[in-house]
Coordinates of N, CA and C in Angstrom, one line a residue:
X1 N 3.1 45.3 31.8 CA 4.1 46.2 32.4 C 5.4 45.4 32.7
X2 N 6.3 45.6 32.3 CA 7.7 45.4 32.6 C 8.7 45.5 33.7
X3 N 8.8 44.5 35.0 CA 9.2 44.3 36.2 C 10.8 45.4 35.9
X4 N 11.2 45.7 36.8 CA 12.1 46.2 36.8 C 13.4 45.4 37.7
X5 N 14.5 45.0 36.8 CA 15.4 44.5 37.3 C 16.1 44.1 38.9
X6 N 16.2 42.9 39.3 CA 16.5 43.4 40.5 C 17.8 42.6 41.4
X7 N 18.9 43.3 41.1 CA 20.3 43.2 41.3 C 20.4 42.7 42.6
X8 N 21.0 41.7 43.3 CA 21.7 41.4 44.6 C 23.1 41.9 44.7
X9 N 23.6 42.9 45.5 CA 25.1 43.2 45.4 C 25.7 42.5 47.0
X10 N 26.7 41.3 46.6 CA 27.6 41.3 48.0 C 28.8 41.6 48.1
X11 N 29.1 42.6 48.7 CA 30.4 43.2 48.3 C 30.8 43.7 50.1
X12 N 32.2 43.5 50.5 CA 32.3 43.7 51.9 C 33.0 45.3 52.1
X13 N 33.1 45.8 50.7 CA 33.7 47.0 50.9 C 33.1 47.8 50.8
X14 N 32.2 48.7 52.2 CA 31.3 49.6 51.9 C 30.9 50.8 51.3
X15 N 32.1 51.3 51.1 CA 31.9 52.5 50.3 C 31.7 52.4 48.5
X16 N 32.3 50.8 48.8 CA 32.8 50.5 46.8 C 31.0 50.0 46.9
X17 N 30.8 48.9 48.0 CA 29.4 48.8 48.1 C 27.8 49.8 47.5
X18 N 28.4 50.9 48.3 CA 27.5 52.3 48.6 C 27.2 52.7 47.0
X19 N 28.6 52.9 46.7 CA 29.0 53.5 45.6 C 28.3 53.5 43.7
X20 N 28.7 51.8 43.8 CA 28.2 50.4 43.1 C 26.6 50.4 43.0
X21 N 25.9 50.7 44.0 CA 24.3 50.3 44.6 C 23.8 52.1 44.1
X22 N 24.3 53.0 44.6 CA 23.9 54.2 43.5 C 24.1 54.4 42.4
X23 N 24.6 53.6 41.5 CA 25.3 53.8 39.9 C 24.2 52.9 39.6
X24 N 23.7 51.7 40.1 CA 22.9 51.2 39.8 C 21.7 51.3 40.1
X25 N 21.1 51.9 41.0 CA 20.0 52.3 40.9 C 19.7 53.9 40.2
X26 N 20.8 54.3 40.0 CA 20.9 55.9 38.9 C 20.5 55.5 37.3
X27 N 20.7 53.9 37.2 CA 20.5 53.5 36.1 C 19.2 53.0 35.7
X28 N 18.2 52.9 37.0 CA 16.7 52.1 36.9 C 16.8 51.1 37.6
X29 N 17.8 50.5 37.9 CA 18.0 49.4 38.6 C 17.4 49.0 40.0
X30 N 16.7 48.0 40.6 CA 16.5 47.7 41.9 C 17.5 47.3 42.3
X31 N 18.1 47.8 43.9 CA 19.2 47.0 44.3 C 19.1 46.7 46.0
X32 N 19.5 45.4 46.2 CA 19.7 44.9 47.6 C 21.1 44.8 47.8
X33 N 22.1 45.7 49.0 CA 22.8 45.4 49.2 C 23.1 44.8 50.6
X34 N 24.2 43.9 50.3 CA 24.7 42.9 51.2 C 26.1 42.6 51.7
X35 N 26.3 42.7 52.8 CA 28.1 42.8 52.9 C 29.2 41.5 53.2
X36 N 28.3 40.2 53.2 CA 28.6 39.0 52.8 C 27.9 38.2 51.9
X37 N 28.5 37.0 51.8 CA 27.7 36.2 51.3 C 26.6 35.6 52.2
X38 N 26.3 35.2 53.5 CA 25.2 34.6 54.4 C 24.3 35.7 54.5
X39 N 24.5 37.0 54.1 CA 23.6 37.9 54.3 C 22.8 38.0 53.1
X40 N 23.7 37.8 52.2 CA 23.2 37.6 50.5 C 22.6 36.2 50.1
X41 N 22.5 34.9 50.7 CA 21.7 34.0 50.9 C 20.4 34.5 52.1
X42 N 20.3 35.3 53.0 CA 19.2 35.5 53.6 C 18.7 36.4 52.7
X43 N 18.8 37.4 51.6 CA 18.2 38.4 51.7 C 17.7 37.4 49.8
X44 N 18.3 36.6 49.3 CA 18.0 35.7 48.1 C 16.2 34.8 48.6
X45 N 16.5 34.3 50.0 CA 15.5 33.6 50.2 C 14.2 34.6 50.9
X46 N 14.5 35.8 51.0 CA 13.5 37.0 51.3 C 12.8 37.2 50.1
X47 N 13.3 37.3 48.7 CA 13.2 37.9 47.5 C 14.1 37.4 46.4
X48 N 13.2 37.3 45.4 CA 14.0 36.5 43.8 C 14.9 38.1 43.1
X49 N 16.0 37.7 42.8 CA 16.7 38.4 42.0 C 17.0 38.2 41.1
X50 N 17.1 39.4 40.0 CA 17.2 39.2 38.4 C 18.8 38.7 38.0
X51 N 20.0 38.8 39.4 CA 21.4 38.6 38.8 C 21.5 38.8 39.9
X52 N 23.2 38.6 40.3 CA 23.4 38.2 41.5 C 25.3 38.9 41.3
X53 N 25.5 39.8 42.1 CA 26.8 40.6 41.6 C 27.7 40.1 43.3
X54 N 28.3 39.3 43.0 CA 29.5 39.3 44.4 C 30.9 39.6 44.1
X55 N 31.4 40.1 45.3 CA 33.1 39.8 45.7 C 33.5 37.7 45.9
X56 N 34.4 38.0 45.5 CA 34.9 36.8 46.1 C 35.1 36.6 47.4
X57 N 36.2 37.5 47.9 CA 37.0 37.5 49.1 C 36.2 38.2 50.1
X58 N 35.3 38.0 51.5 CA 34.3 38.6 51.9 C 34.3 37.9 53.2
X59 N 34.3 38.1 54.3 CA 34.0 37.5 55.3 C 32.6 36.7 55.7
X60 N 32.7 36.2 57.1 CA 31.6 35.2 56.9 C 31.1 34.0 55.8
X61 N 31.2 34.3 54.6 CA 30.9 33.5 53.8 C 31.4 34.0 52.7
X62 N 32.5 33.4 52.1 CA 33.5 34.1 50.8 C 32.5 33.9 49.3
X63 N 32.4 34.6 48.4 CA 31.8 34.5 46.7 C 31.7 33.0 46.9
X64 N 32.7 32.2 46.9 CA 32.4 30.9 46.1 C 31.4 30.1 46.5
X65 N 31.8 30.5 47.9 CA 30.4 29.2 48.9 C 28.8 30.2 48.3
X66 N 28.8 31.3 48.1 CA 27.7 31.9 48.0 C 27.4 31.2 46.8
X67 N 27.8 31.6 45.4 CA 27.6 30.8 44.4 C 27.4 29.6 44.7
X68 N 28.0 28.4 45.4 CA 27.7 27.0 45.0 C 26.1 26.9 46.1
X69 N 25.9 28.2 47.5 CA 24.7 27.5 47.7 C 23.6 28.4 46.7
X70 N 23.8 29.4 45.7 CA 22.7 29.7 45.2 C 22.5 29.0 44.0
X71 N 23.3 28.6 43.2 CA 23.3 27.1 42.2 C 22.4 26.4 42.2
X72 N 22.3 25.9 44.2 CA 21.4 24.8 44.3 C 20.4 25.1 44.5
X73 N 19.8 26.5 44.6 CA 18.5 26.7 45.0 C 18.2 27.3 43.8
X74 N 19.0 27.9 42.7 CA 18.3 28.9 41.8 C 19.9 28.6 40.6
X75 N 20.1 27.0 39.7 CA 21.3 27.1 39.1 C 21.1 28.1 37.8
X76 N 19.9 28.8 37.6 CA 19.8 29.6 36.3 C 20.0 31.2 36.9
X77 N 20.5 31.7 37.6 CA 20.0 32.8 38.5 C 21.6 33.2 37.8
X78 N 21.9 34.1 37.0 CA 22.8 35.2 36.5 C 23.8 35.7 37.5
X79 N 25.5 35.2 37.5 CA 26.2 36.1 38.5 C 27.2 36.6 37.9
X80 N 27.6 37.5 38.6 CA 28.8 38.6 37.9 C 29.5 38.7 39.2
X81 N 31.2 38.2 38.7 CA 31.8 38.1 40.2 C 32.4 39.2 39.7
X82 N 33.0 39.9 41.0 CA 33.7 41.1 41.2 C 34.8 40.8 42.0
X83 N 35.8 40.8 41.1 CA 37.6 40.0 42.0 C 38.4 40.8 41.3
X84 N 39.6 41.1 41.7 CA 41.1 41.5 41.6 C 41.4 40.2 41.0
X85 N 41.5 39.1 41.9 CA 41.9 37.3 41.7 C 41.0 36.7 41.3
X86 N 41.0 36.9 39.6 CA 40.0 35.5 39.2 C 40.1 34.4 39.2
X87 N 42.0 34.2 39.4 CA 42.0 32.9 40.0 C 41.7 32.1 41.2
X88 N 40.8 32.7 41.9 CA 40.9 32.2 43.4 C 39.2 31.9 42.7
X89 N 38.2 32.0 41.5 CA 37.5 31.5 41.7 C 37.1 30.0 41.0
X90 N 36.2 29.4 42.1 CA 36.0 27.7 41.5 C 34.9 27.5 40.8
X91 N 34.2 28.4 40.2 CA 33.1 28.1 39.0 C 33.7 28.9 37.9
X92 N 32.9 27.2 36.9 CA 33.7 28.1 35.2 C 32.7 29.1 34.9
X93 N 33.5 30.3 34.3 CA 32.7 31.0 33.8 C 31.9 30.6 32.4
X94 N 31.0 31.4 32.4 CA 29.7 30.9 31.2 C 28.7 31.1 31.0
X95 N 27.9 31.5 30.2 CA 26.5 32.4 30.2 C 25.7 32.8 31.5
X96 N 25.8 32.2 32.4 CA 25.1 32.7 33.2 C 26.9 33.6 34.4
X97 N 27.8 33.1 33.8 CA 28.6 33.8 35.1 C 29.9 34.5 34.5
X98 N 29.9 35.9 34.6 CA 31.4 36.5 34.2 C 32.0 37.1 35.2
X99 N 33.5 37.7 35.1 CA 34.0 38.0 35.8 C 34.1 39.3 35.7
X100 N 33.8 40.5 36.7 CA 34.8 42.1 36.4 C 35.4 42.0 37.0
X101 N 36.8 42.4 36.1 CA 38.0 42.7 37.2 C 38.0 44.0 37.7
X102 N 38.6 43.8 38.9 CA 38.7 45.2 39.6 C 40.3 45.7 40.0
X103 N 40.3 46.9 39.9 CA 39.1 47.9 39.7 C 38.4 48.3 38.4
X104 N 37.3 48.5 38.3 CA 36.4 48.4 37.0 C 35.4 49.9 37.1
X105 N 35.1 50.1 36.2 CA 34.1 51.7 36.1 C 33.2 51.2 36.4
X106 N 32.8 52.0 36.5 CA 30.8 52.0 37.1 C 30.0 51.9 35.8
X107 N 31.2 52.5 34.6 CA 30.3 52.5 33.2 C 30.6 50.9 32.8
X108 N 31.8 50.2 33.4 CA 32.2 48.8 33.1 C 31.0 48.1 33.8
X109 N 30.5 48.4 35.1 CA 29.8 47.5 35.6 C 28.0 47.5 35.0
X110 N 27.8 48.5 35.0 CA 27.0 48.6 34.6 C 26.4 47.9 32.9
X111 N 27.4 47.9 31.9 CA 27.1 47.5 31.1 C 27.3 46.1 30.9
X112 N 28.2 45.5 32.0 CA 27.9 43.6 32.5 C 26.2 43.7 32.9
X113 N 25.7 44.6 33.8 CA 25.1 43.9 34.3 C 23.8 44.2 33.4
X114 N 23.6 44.9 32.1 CA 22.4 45.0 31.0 C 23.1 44.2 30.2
X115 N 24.8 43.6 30.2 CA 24.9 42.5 28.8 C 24.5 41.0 29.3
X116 N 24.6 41.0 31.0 CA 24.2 39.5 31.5 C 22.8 39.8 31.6
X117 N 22.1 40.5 31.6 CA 20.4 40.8 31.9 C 20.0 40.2 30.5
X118 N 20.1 41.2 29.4 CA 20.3 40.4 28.1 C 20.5 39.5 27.2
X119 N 21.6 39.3 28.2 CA 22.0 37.5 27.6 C 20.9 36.4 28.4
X120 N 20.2 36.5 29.1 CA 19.7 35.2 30.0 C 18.2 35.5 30.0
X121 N 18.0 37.2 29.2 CA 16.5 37.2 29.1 C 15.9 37.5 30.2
X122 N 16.3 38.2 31.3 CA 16.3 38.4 32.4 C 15.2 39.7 32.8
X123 N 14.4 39.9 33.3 CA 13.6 40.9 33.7 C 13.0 41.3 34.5
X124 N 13.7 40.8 35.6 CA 13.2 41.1 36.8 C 12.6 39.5 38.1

């Protein structure tokens, strides 16, 4: 039987949050949502995730520090940054990491997050 996917979203804007985490679990998807990054490193070392979906710009702990501490604990672990400013981020993108720009559809996000699941062989 076939695990079912299971998304980490950190995103500090609750409603885009809310919003984001229903489209995705409307889709089959398992989702944990998080409204920083330190909360999305507690809730990573609670439970393994299939991909890892952040903001950059986030209080407490901004995208980038999130990525460089999940790198070190999990550098194969799938992320999809969600930024307006892709230039404000410090990892190259690359099979395991793309960017959505925002604002982006829900039909946009959604199909990063079955084309990065797919690309990395990802299943939960």
């Amino acid at each position: 039987m076939e695990s079912v996917p299971h998304i980490l979203v950190a995103e500090d804007e609750r409603l885009e949050a809310l919003a984001l985490a229903d489209t995705l679990e409307g889709h089959g998807l398992r989702v944990t949502l998080t409204h920083n990054g330190l909360d999305a490193i507690t809730a990573l070392e609670n439970g393994p995730a299939s991909l890892l979906m952040t903001d950059l710009r986030m209080p407490v702990m901004d995208g980038n520090e999130l990525i460089r501490r999940t790198r070190a604990r999990r550098p194969a672990l799938p992320v999809i940054v969600m930024t307006a400013d892709s230039g404000a981020l410090w990892h190259p993108v690359s099979d395991r990491l793309r960017v959505l720009h925002k604002p982006f559809s829900f039909q946009a996000a959604i199909g990063a997050v079955h084309a990065m699941l797919d690309r990395v062989g990802t299943t939960g």
